[in-house]
PDB file of C-alpha atoms in Angstrom:
ATOM      1  CA  MET A   1      73.101 109.434  94.747  1.00 64.00           C
ATOM      2  CA  SER A   2      73.421 111.626  97.850  1.00 76.00           C
ATOM      3  CA  ALA A   3      76.686 113.354  98.738  1.00 74.00           C
ATOM      4  CA  SER A   4      77.180 111.089 101.745  1.00 86.00           C
ATOM      5  CA  SER A   5      76.666 107.992  99.561  1.00 89.00           C
ATOM      6  CA  VAL A   6      79.258 109.245  97.046  1.00 94.00           C
ATOM      7  CA  ILE A   7      81.738 109.810  99.873  1.00 96.00           C
ATOM      8  CA  LYS A   8      81.126 106.364 101.403  1.00 96.00           C
ATOM      9  CA  THR A   9      81.566 104.658  98.035  1.00 96.00           C
ATOM     10  CA  ALA A  10      84.825 106.509  97.359  1.00 97.00           C
ATOM     11  CA  PHE A  11      86.178 105.664 100.818  1.00 98.00           C
ATOM     12  CA  LEU A  12      85.341 101.992 100.374  1.00 97.00           C
ATOM     13  CA  GLY A  13      87.122 101.951  97.013  1.00 97.00           C
ATOM     14  CA  LEU A  14      90.164 103.634  98.566  1.00 98.00           C
ATOM     15  CA  GLN A  15      90.348 100.924 101.221  1.00 98.00           C
ATOM     16  CA  SER A  16      90.371  98.235  98.544  1.00 97.00           C
ATOM     17  CA  ASP A  17      93.098  99.962  96.512  1.00 98.00           C
ATOM     18  CA  ILE A  18      95.357 100.414  99.545  1.00 98.00           C
ATOM     19  CA  VAL A  19      94.931  96.802 100.676  1.00 98.00           C
ATOM     20  CA  LEU A  20      95.964  95.518  97.245  1.00 98.00           C
ATOM     21  CA  ALA A  21      99.009  97.813  97.163  1.00 98.00           C
ATOM     22  CA  LEU A  22     100.166  96.778 100.636  1.00 98.00           C
ATOM     23  CA  GLU A  23      99.722  93.054  99.959  1.00 98.00           C
ATOM     24  CA  ALA A  24     101.832  93.366  96.833  1.00 97.00           C
ATOM     25  CA  ALA A  25     104.521  95.304  98.709  1.00 97.00           C
ATOM     26  CA  ASP A  26     104.645  92.862 101.624  1.00 97.00           C
ATOM     27  CA  GLY A  27     104.839  89.865  99.316  1.00 95.00           C
ATOM     28  CA  LEU A  28     103.874  87.325 101.971  1.00 96.00           C
ATOM     29  CA  ALA A  29     100.847  87.976 104.161  1.00 93.00           C
ATOM     30  CA  LYS A  30      97.295  88.775 103.095  1.00 96.00           C
ATOM     31  CA  PHE A  31      94.723  90.925 104.815  1.00 97.00           C
ATOM     32  CA  THR A  32      91.837  89.162 106.489  1.00 96.00           C
ATOM     33  CA  SER A  33      88.395  90.734 106.080  1.00 95.00           C
ATOM     34  CA  ASP A  34      86.061  91.262 108.987  1.00 93.00           C
ATOM     35  CA  GLU A  35      82.702  92.778 108.129  1.00 94.00           C
ATOM     36  CA  TRP A  36      80.763  94.022 111.123  1.00 92.00           C
ATOM     37  CA  GLU A  37      77.514  95.712 112.023  1.00 91.00           C
ATOM     38  CA  ARG A  38      76.894  98.312 114.686  1.00 88.00           C
ATOM     39  CA  PRO A  39      73.698  97.586 116.651  1.00 88.00           C
ATOM     40  CA  GLU A  40      72.749 101.280 116.697  1.00 88.00           C
ATOM     41  CA  GLY A  41      73.178 101.599 112.937  1.00 91.00           C
ATOM     42  CA  GLY A  42      75.701 101.131 110.164  1.00 92.00           C
ATOM     43  CA  GLY A  43      78.861  99.083 110.295  1.00 92.00           C
ATOM     44  CA  GLY A  44      82.154  98.627 108.583  1.00 94.00           C
ATOM     45  CA  LEU A  45      84.799  96.451 107.027  1.00 95.00           C
ATOM     46  CA  SER A  46      88.069  95.877 108.872  1.00 95.00           C
ATOM     47  CA  LYS A  47      91.083  94.568 106.978  1.00 96.00           C
ATOM     48  CA  VAL A  48      93.926  93.309 109.160  1.00 96.00           C
ATOM     49  CA  LEU A  49      97.330  91.866 108.293  1.00 96.00           C
ATOM     50  CA  THR A  50      99.670  90.198 110.778  1.00 96.00           C
ATOM     51  CA  ASN A  51     103.111  88.585 110.620  1.00 96.00           C
ATOM     52  CA  GLY A  52     103.944  89.761 107.131  1.00 97.00           C
ATOM     53  CA  LYS A  53     107.399  89.838 105.616  1.00 98.00           C
ATOM     54  CA  HIS A  54     107.660  93.601 106.111  1.00 98.00           C
ATOM     55  CA  ILE A  55     104.487  94.484 108.041  1.00 98.00           C
ATOM     56  CA  ALA A  56     104.276  93.108 111.579  1.00 98.00           C
ATOM     57  CA  LYS A  57     100.712  94.326 112.003  1.00 97.00           C
ATOM     58  CA  GLY A  58      98.549  96.546 109.880  1.00 96.00           C
ATOM     59  CA  GLY A  59      94.949  97.559 109.658  1.00 96.00           C
ATOM     60  CA  VAL A  60      92.991  99.322 106.926  1.00 97.00           C
ATOM     61  CA  ASN A  61      89.541 100.048 108.286  1.00 96.00           C
ATOM     62  CA  PHE A  62      86.428 101.393 106.618  1.00 96.00           C
ATOM     63  CA  SER A  63      83.379 102.400 108.602  1.00 93.00           C
ATOM     64  CA  ALA A  64      80.034 104.039 107.941  1.00 94.00           C
ATOM     65  CA  VAL A  65      78.047 104.349 111.155  1.00 91.00           C
ATOM     66  CA  GLU A  66      74.890 106.205 112.064  1.00 92.00           C
ATOM     67  CA  GLY A  67      72.442 106.644 114.892  1.00 90.00           C
ATOM     68  CA  ALA A  68      71.877 108.968 117.823  1.00 89.00           C
ATOM     69  CA  LEU A  69      74.768 110.801 119.455  1.00 85.00           C
ATOM     70  CA  SER A  70      75.099 110.039 123.125  1.00 78.00           C
ATOM     71  CA  ALA A  71      74.903 113.019 125.448  1.00 80.00           C
ATOM     72  CA  GLY A  72      78.606 112.682 126.201  1.00 77.00           C
ATOM     73  CA  ALA A  73      79.629 112.514 122.561  1.00 80.00           C
ATOM     74  CA  ALA A  74      77.415 115.476 121.664  1.00 81.00           C
ATOM     75  CA  LYS A  75      78.925 117.532 124.482  1.00 84.00           C
ATOM     76  CA  ASN A  76      82.473 116.701 123.396  1.00 80.00           C
ATOM     77  CA  LEU A  77      81.648 117.742 119.824  1.00 83.00           C
ATOM     78  CA  GLY A  78      79.904 120.915 120.952  1.00 83.00           C
ATOM     79  CA  VAL A  79      76.634 120.076 119.190  1.00 88.00           C
ATOM     80  CA  ALA A  80      73.064 119.354 120.253  1.00 86.00           C
ATOM     81  CA  PRO A  81      72.105 115.693 120.740  1.00 88.00           C
ATOM     82  CA  GLN A  82      70.709 114.419 117.432  1.00 86.00           C
ATOM     83  CA  SER A  83      71.246 111.698 114.874  1.00 90.00           C
ATOM     84  CA  PHE A  84      74.519 111.534 112.962  1.00 92.00           C
ATOM     85  CA  MET A  85      76.331 109.732 110.162  1.00 93.00           C
ATOM     86  CA  ALA A  86      80.091 109.247 110.084  1.00 93.00           C
ATOM     87  CA  THR A  87      82.233 107.474 107.530  1.00 96.00           C
ATOM     88  CA  GLY A  88      85.955 107.143 107.077  1.00 96.00           C
ATOM     89  CA  VAL A  89      89.065 105.148 106.377  1.00 97.00           C
ATOM     90  CA  SER A  90      91.698 104.663 109.070  1.00 96.00           C
ATOM     91  CA  ILE A  91      95.094 103.020 108.652  1.00 97.00           C
ATOM     92  CA  VAL A  92      97.951 102.135 110.974  1.00 97.00           C
ATOM     93  CA  LEU A  93     100.964 100.048 109.990  1.00 98.00           C
ATOM     94  CA  HIS A  94     103.598  98.675 112.375  1.00 98.00           C
ATOM     95  CA  PRO A  95     106.627  97.408 110.415  1.00 98.00           C
ATOM     96  CA  GLN A  96     108.943  94.504 111.147  1.00 98.00           C
ATOM     97  CA  ASN A  97     112.152  96.460 110.557  1.00 98.00           C
ATOM     98  CA  PRO A  98     112.830  99.169 113.201  1.00 98.00           C
ATOM     99  CA  TRP A  99     114.275 101.426 110.500  1.00 98.00           C
ATOM    100  CA  VAL A 100     110.896 101.531 108.735  1.00 98.00           C
ATOM    101  CA  PRO A 101     108.511 104.034 110.366  1.00 98.00           C
ATOM    102  CA  ILE A 102     105.060 103.500 111.803  1.00 98.00           C
ATOM    103  CA  ILE A 103     102.493 105.350 109.728  1.00 98.00           C
ATOM    104  CA  HIS A 104      98.948 106.496 110.412  1.00 98.00           C
ATOM    105  CA  MET A 105      96.376 107.926 108.034  1.00 98.00           C
ATOM    106  CA  ASN A 106      92.748 108.803 108.562  1.00 97.00           C
ATOM    107  CA  ILE A 107      90.159 110.570 106.453  1.00 98.00           C
ATOM    108  CA  ARG A 108      86.601 111.030 107.608  1.00 96.00           C
ATOM    109  CA  TYR A 109      83.285 112.746 106.952  1.00 97.00           C
ATOM    110  CA  PHE A 110      80.736 113.601 109.649  1.00 95.00           C
ATOM    111  CA  GLU A 111      77.173 114.763 109.124  1.00 93.00           C
ATOM    112  CA  LEU A 112      74.382 115.711 111.518  1.00 92.00           C
ATOM    113  CA  ALA A 113      70.619 115.578 111.065  1.00 89.00           C
ATOM    114  CA  ASP A 114      70.439 119.391 111.057  1.00 90.00           C
ATOM    115  CA  GLY A 115      72.668 119.515 107.965  1.00 88.00           C
ATOM    116  CA  THR A 116      75.879 120.399 109.748  1.00 90.00           C
ATOM    117  CA  TYR A 117      78.867 118.533 108.285  1.00 94.00           C
ATOM    118  CA  TRP A 118      82.610 118.547 108.299  1.00 94.00           C
ATOM    119  CA  PHE A 119      85.633 116.699 106.958  1.00 97.00           C
ATOM    120  CA  GLY A 120      88.638 115.680 108.997  1.00 97.00           C
ATOM    121  CA  GLY A 121      91.747 113.593 108.742  1.00 97.00           C
ATOM    122  CA  GLY A 122      95.470 113.640 108.237  1.00 97.00           C
ATOM    123  CA  ILE A 123      98.554 111.548 107.821  1.00 98.00           C
ATOM    124  CA  ASP A 124     101.545 111.380 110.139  1.00 98.00           C
ATOM    125  CA  LEU A 125     104.788 109.474 110.498  1.00 98.00           C
ATOM    126  CA  THR A 126     106.240 107.904 113.647  1.00 98.00           C
ATOM    127  CA  PRO A 127     109.793 106.694 112.990  1.00 98.00           C
ATOM    128  CA  HIS A 128     111.483 104.550 115.615  1.00 98.00           C
ATOM    129  CA  TYR A 129     114.696 106.225 114.416  1.00 98.00           C
ATOM    130  CA  ILE A 130     114.309 109.690 112.930  1.00 98.00           C
ATOM    131  CA  LEU A 131     116.095 110.106 109.617  1.00 97.00           C
ATOM    132  CA  PRO A 132     115.784 113.785 108.630  1.00 97.00           C
ATOM    133  CA  GLU A 133     116.052 113.089 104.892  1.00 97.00           C
ATOM    134  CA  ASP A 134     113.076 110.696 105.079  1.00 98.00           C
ATOM    135  CA  ALA A 135     111.071 113.163 107.169  1.00 98.00           C
ATOM    136  CA  ALA A 136     111.861 115.903 104.646  1.00 98.00           C
ATOM    137  CA  TRP A 137     110.725 113.795 101.688  1.00 98.00           C
ATOM    138  CA  PHE A 138     107.526 112.853 103.527  1.00 98.00           C
ATOM    139  CA  HIS A 139     106.667 116.465 104.369  1.00 98.00           C
ATOM    140  CA  HIS A 140     107.477 117.583 100.838  1.00 98.00           C
ATOM    141  CA  GLN A 141     104.904 115.155  99.435  1.00 98.00           C
ATOM    142  CA  LEU A 142     102.284 116.540 101.797  1.00 98.00           C
ATOM    143  CA  LYS A 143     103.118 120.130 100.908  1.00 98.00           C
ATOM    144  CA  LEU A 144     102.856 119.401  97.183  1.00 98.00           C
ATOM    145  CA  HIS A 145      99.349 118.047  97.687  1.00 98.00           C
ATOM    146  CA  CYS A 146      98.227 120.836 100.019  1.00 98.00           C
ATOM    147  CA  ASP A 147      99.538 123.563  97.728  1.00 98.00           C
ATOM    148  CA  GLN A 148      97.255 122.366  94.924  1.00 97.00           C
ATOM    149  CA  PHE A 149      94.296 123.504  97.008  1.00 97.00           C
ATOM    150  CA  ALA A 150      95.494 126.316  99.293  1.00 96.00           C
ATOM    151  CA  THR A 151      98.993 127.494 100.155  1.00 96.00           C
ATOM    152  CA  ARG A 152      97.943 127.996 103.787  1.00 97.00           C
ATOM    153  CA  TYR A 153      96.969 124.340 104.153  1.00 98.00           C
ATOM    154  CA  TYR A 154     100.428 122.865 104.659  1.00 98.00           C
ATOM    155  CA  PRO A 155     101.709 125.318 107.312  1.00 98.00           C
ATOM    156  CA  ASP A 156      98.356 125.364 109.103  1.00 98.00           C
ATOM    157  CA  PHE A 157      97.829 121.609 109.056  1.00 98.00           C
ATOM    158  CA  LYS A 158     101.467 120.868 109.832  1.00 98.00           C
ATOM    159  CA  LYS A 159     101.204 122.973 113.000  1.00 98.00           C
ATOM    160  CA  TRP A 160      97.920 121.278 113.840  1.00 98.00           C
ATOM    161  CA  ALA A 161      99.626 117.882 113.549  1.00 98.00           C
ATOM    162  CA  ASP A 162     102.533 119.024 115.732  1.00 98.00           C
ATOM    163  CA  ASP A 163     100.076 120.094 118.408  1.00 97.00           C
ATOM    164  CA  TYR A 164      97.754 117.118 118.093  1.00 97.00           C
ATOM    165  CA  PHE A 165     100.300 114.291 117.925  1.00 97.00           C
ATOM    166  CA  PHE A 166     101.987 115.364 121.124  1.00 97.00           C
ATOM    167  CA  ILE A 167     102.350 113.343 124.325  1.00 97.00           C
ATOM    168  CA  PRO A 168     102.083 115.901 127.142  1.00 97.00           C
ATOM    169  CA  HIS A 169     103.090 113.563 129.944  1.00 97.00           C
ATOM    170  CA  ARG A 170     106.307 112.737 128.037  1.00 96.00           C
ATOM    171  CA  ASN A 171     106.829 116.241 126.643  1.00 97.00           C
ATOM    172  CA  GLU A 172     107.571 114.807 123.222  1.00 97.00           C
ATOM    173  CA  THR A 173     105.883 114.519 119.858  1.00 98.00           C
ATOM    174  CA  ARG A 174     104.708 111.109 118.748  1.00 96.00           C
ATOM    175  CA  GLY A 175     106.947 111.302 115.694  1.00 97.00           C
ATOM    176  CA  VAL A 176     107.795 113.792 112.954  1.00 98.00           C
ATOM    177  CA  GLY A 177     104.208 114.882 112.474  1.00 98.00           C
ATOM    178  CA  GLY A 178     102.619 115.416 109.103  1.00 98.00           C
ATOM    179  CA  ILE A 179      99.290 117.127 108.540  1.00 98.00           C
ATOM    180  CA  PHE A 180      96.124 117.057 110.612  1.00 98.00           C
ATOM    181  CA  PHE A 181      92.831 118.849 110.056  1.00 97.00           C
ATOM    182  CA  ASP A 182      89.320 118.727 111.446  1.00 95.00           C
ATOM    183  CA  ARG A 183      85.946 120.369 110.953  1.00 95.00           C
ATOM    184  CA  LEU A 184      86.726 121.539 107.429  1.00 96.00           C
ATOM    185  CA  VAL A 185      83.641 123.082 105.826  1.00 95.00           C
ATOM    186  CA  ALA A 186      82.988 124.947 102.603  1.00 93.00           C
ATOM    187  CA  THR A 187      84.144 128.545 102.347  1.00 92.00           C
ATOM    188  CA  GLU A 188      83.875 131.250  99.706  1.00 90.00           C
ATOM    189  CA  ASP A 189      87.015 129.963  98.012  1.00 91.00           C
ATOM    190  CA  MET A 190      86.574 126.231  98.608  1.00 93.00           C
ATOM    191  CA  ASP A 191      83.269 124.437  98.010  1.00 95.00           C
ATOM    192  CA  LYS A 192      82.302 121.076  99.432  1.00 96.00           C
ATOM    193  CA  SER A 193      83.288 119.087  96.346  1.00 95.00           C
ATOM    194  CA  GLN A 194      86.750 120.669  96.344  1.00 96.00           C
ATOM    195  CA  LEU A 195      87.133 119.844 100.027  1.00 97.00           C
ATOM    196  CA  PHE A 196      86.240 116.260  99.273  1.00 97.00           C
ATOM    197  CA  ASP A 197      88.831 116.173  96.479  1.00 97.00           C
ATOM    198  CA  PHE A 198      91.457 117.409  98.938  1.00 98.00           C
ATOM    199  CA  VAL A 199      90.524 114.876 101.620  1.00 98.00           C
ATOM    200  CA  LEU A 200      90.292 111.930  99.232  1.00 98.00           C
ATOM    201  CA  GLY A 201      93.631 113.023  97.776  1.00 98.00           C
ATOM    202  CA  VAL A 202      95.214 112.715 101.201  1.00 98.00           C
ATOM    203  CA  GLY A 203      93.999 109.121 101.281  1.00 98.00           C
ATOM    204  CA  GLN A 204      95.383 108.487  97.817  1.00 98.00           C
ATOM    205  CA  LEU A 205      98.792 109.753  98.930  1.00 97.00           C
ATOM    206  CA  PHE A 206      99.090 106.946 101.440  1.00 98.00           C
ATOM    207  CA  SER A 207     100.232 104.084  99.218  1.00 97.00           C
ATOM    208  CA  PRO A 208     102.910 105.903  97.179  1.00 97.00           C
ATOM    209  CA  ILE A 209     104.296 107.548 100.308  1.00 98.00           C
ATOM    210  CA  TYR A 210     104.524 104.441 102.429  1.00 97.00           C
ATOM    211  CA  LEU A 211     105.744 102.146  99.673  1.00 97.00           C
ATOM    212  CA  ASN A 212     108.585 104.576  98.992  1.00 98.00           C
ATOM    213  CA  LEU A 213     109.595 104.706 102.661  1.00 98.00           C
ATOM    214  CA  LEU A 214     109.296 100.937 102.979  1.00 98.00           C
ATOM    215  CA  ASP A 215     111.483 100.399  99.938  1.00 97.00           C
ATOM    216  CA  ARG A 216     114.122 102.770 101.335  1.00 97.00           C
ATOM    217  CA  ARG A 217     114.526 101.024 104.712  1.00 97.00           C
ATOM    218  CA  LYS A 218     113.123  97.479 104.632  1.00 97.00           C
ATOM    219  CA  ASP A 219     116.524  95.879 104.064  1.00 97.00           C
ATOM    220  CA  THR A 220     118.491  97.965 106.584  1.00 98.00           C
ATOM    221  CA  PRO A 221     120.273  95.612 109.032  1.00 98.00           C
ATOM    222  CA  PHE A 222     119.169  95.630 112.679  1.00 98.00           C
ATOM    223  CA  GLY A 223     119.767  93.676 115.869  1.00 98.00           C
ATOM    224  CA  GLU A 224     118.422  93.273 119.385  1.00 97.00           C
ATOM    225  CA  GLN A 225     119.296  96.852 120.370  1.00 97.00           C
ATOM    226  CA  GLU A 226     117.128  98.226 117.562  1.00 98.00           C
ATOM    227  CA  LEU A 227     114.297  95.798 118.355  1.00 98.00           C
ATOM    228  CA  GLN A 228     114.314  96.814 122.017  1.00 97.00           C
ATOM    229  CA  TRP A 229     114.115 100.467 121.004  1.00 98.00           C
ATOM    230  CA  GLN A 230     111.303  99.694 118.563  1.00 98.00           C
ATOM    231  CA  ARG A 231     109.277  98.101 121.360  1.00 98.00           C
ATOM    232  CA  LEU A 232     109.853 101.132 123.602  1.00 98.00           C
ATOM    233  CA  ARG A 233     108.750 103.531 120.857  1.00 98.00           C
ATOM    234  CA  ARG A 234     105.700 101.374 120.243  1.00 98.00           C
ATOM    235  CA  GLY A 235     104.938 101.831 123.925  1.00 97.00           C
ATOM    236  CA  ARG A 236     104.830 105.591 123.417  1.00 97.00           C
ATOM    237  CA  TYR A 237     102.468 105.040 120.505  1.00 97.00           C
ATOM    238  CA  VAL A 238     100.148 103.068 122.784  1.00 96.00           C
ATOM    239  CA  GLU A 239     100.253 105.798 125.424  1.00 97.00           C
ATOM    240  CA  PHE A 240      99.151 108.441 122.946  1.00 96.00           C
ATOM    241  CA  ASN A 241      96.363 106.382 121.419  1.00 94.00           C
ATOM    242  CA  LEU A 242      94.846 105.269 124.714  1.00 94.00           C
ATOM    243  CA  VAL A 243      95.283 108.483 126.703  1.00 94.00           C
ATOM    244  CA  TRP A 244      95.092 111.400 124.272  1.00 94.00           C
ATOM    245  CA  ASP A 245      93.644 110.409 120.889  1.00 92.00           C
ATOM    246  CA  ARG A 246      90.201 111.966 120.356  1.00 87.00           C
ATOM    247  CA  GLY A 247      89.281 109.475 117.648  1.00 84.00           C
ATOM    248  CA  THR A 248      89.755 106.570 120.038  1.00 88.00           C
ATOM    249  CA  LYS A 249      87.638 108.302 122.659  1.00 84.00           C
ATOM    250  CA  PHE A 250      84.871 109.158 120.168  1.00 78.00           C
ATOM    251  CA  GLY A 251      84.744 105.606 118.866  1.00 80.00           C
ATOM    252  CA  LEU A 252      84.428 104.116 122.318  1.00 83.00           C
ATOM    253  CA  GLU A 253      81.881 106.723 123.447  1.00 79.00           C
ATOM    254  CA  THR A 254      79.644 106.028 120.432  1.00 73.00           C
ATOM    255  CA  ASN A 255      79.776 102.268 120.976  1.00 74.00           C
ATOM    256  CA  GLY A 256      82.076 101.718 118.035  1.00 75.00           C
ATOM    257  CA  ARG A 257      83.607  98.339 117.409  1.00 82.00           C
ATOM    258  CA  THR A 258      86.367  97.869 119.966  1.00 87.00           C
ATOM    259  CA  GLU A 259      88.505  95.519 117.851  1.00 87.00           C
ATOM    260  CA  SER A 260      88.542  98.000 114.979  1.00 85.00           C
ATOM    261  CA  ILE A 261      89.210 100.990 117.240  1.00 86.00           C
ATOM    262  CA  LEU A 262      92.147  99.271 118.941  1.00 90.00           C
ATOM    263  CA  MET A 263      93.515  97.904 115.674  1.00 89.00           C
ATOM    264  CA  SER A 264      96.083 100.709 115.867  1.00 92.00           C
ATOM    265  CA  LEU A 265      97.938  99.094 118.757  1.00 95.00           C
ATOM    266  CA  PRO A 266     101.205  97.263 117.964  1.00 96.00           C
ATOM    267  CA  PRO A 267     101.703  93.494 118.277  1.00 95.00           C
ATOM    268  CA  GLN A 268     104.298  93.940 121.046  1.00 96.00           C
ATOM    269  CA  ALA A 269     105.418  96.928 123.098  1.00 97.00           C
ATOM    270  CA  ASP A 270     107.636  97.467 126.138  1.00 97.00           C
ATOM    271  CA  TRP A 271     107.832  99.836 129.086  1.00 97.00           C
ATOM    272  CA  VAL A 272     111.212  99.882 130.823  1.00 96.00           C
ATOM    273  CA  TYR A 273     111.304 101.873 134.052  1.00 96.00           C
ATOM    274  CA  ASP A 274     113.126 105.193 133.571  1.00 94.00           C
ATOM    275  CA  PHE A 275     114.901 104.062 130.429  1.00 94.00           C
ATOM    276  CA  GLN A 276     117.681 106.471 129.472  1.00 93.00           C
ATOM    277  CA  PRO A 277     119.503 105.972 126.174  1.00 95.00           C
ATOM    278  CA  GLU A 278     123.251 106.339 126.087  1.00 94.00           C
ATOM    279  CA  GLU A 279     124.334 109.908 125.396  1.00 95.00           C
ATOM    280  CA  GLY A 280     125.348 110.317 121.776  1.00 95.00           C
ATOM    281  CA  SER A 281     123.529 107.169 120.643  1.00 97.00           C
ATOM    282  CA  LYS A 282     121.131 107.060 117.724  1.00 97.00           C
ATOM    283  CA  GLU A 283     118.342 106.489 120.233  1.00 97.00           C
ATOM    284  CA  ALA A 284     119.260 109.651 122.158  1.00 97.00           C
ATOM    285  CA  ASP A 285     119.472 111.547 118.878  1.00 97.00           C
ATOM    286  CA  THR A 286     115.913 110.529 118.003  1.00 97.00           C
ATOM    287  CA  LEU A 287     114.607 111.711 121.387  1.00 97.00           C
ATOM    288  CA  LYS A 288     116.185 115.134 120.810  1.00 96.00           C
ATOM    289  CA  GLN A 289     114.209 115.491 117.573  1.00 97.00           C
ATOM    290  CA  LEU A 290     110.786 114.687 119.048  1.00 98.00           C
ATOM    291  CA  LYS A 291     109.827 118.362 119.190  1.00 97.00           C
ATOM    292  CA  LYS A 292     107.196 120.615 117.717  1.00 97.00           C
ATOM    293  CA  GLU A 293     107.821 123.168 115.007  1.00 95.00           C
ATOM    294  CA  ILE A 294     110.785 121.528 113.321  1.00 97.00           C
ATOM    295  CA  ASN A 295     110.983 122.610 109.699  1.00 97.00           C
ATOM    296  CA  TRP A 296     111.612 119.181 108.211  1.00 98.00           C
ATOM    297  CA  LEU A 297     111.680 120.620 104.689  1.00 96.00           C
ATOM    298  CA  GLN A 298     115.090 122.153 105.437  1.00 95.00           C
ATOM    299  CA  TYR A 299     116.602 118.667 105.196  1.00 93.00           C
ATOM    300  CA  LYS A 300     115.247 118.022 101.698  1.00 87.00           C
ATOM    301  CA  ARG A 301     117.959 116.898  99.304  1.00 80.00           C
TER     302      ARG A 301
END
């Protein structure tokens, strides 16, 4: 079996494991399966859950596409036009309870006809209300995983996430960050199989991390004020994904499946003109923490 086939099989198995874990945690809704084919080559399997007990909308997507890079896509990637293969798993969950964070995870593998390849991915957290102790626990889990492979990974990839998940026109981060990496290739101290172990491990972190955070906050009381704020924060999430996210742009430029690409968008979102939270409120406190380079580990208990 080729390396790309091994990677695709592992990614497909990861999707299945995560879907089962999330269905059990939600306790009400089930994911619907939508298998699709890409006319230019390859396809995928989208798993979508809506109106769950704890998950308002969630998607766990697997794709394995191939074909010829368009001139625009090749230019954006900085490579010569040629055939490619790309496979990955992408997840976004929008919770019912505003005290439970939005979470995103993506792992991917990209290979060109000339033998060039790279891994990419990451996992990041977008709380509607930032709770430093939750952010600290989340970052600690990521650091533990990164440190098993290279001590530079966590600080490097944490900074990368801070820079990537940033909304320039709002001058705020999308959330509390996490880790983000792209174009990882083998080096003298890290071969391709070790890189794959690291990337797959990031995917395997998803379920234990999110189920812990869900269990912490799913029963926290909330009212209309919190729901209004949740819709406004979802609006920021939409702005980032549609204006700045490179994955969204790549998918659309390579004629990816629109429904699967836009699965990340929330079920409802609001935009209130020049909304200003009350000074000293929990909403204002969250806005003050949407900054790069916060050492979230300092809040670890």
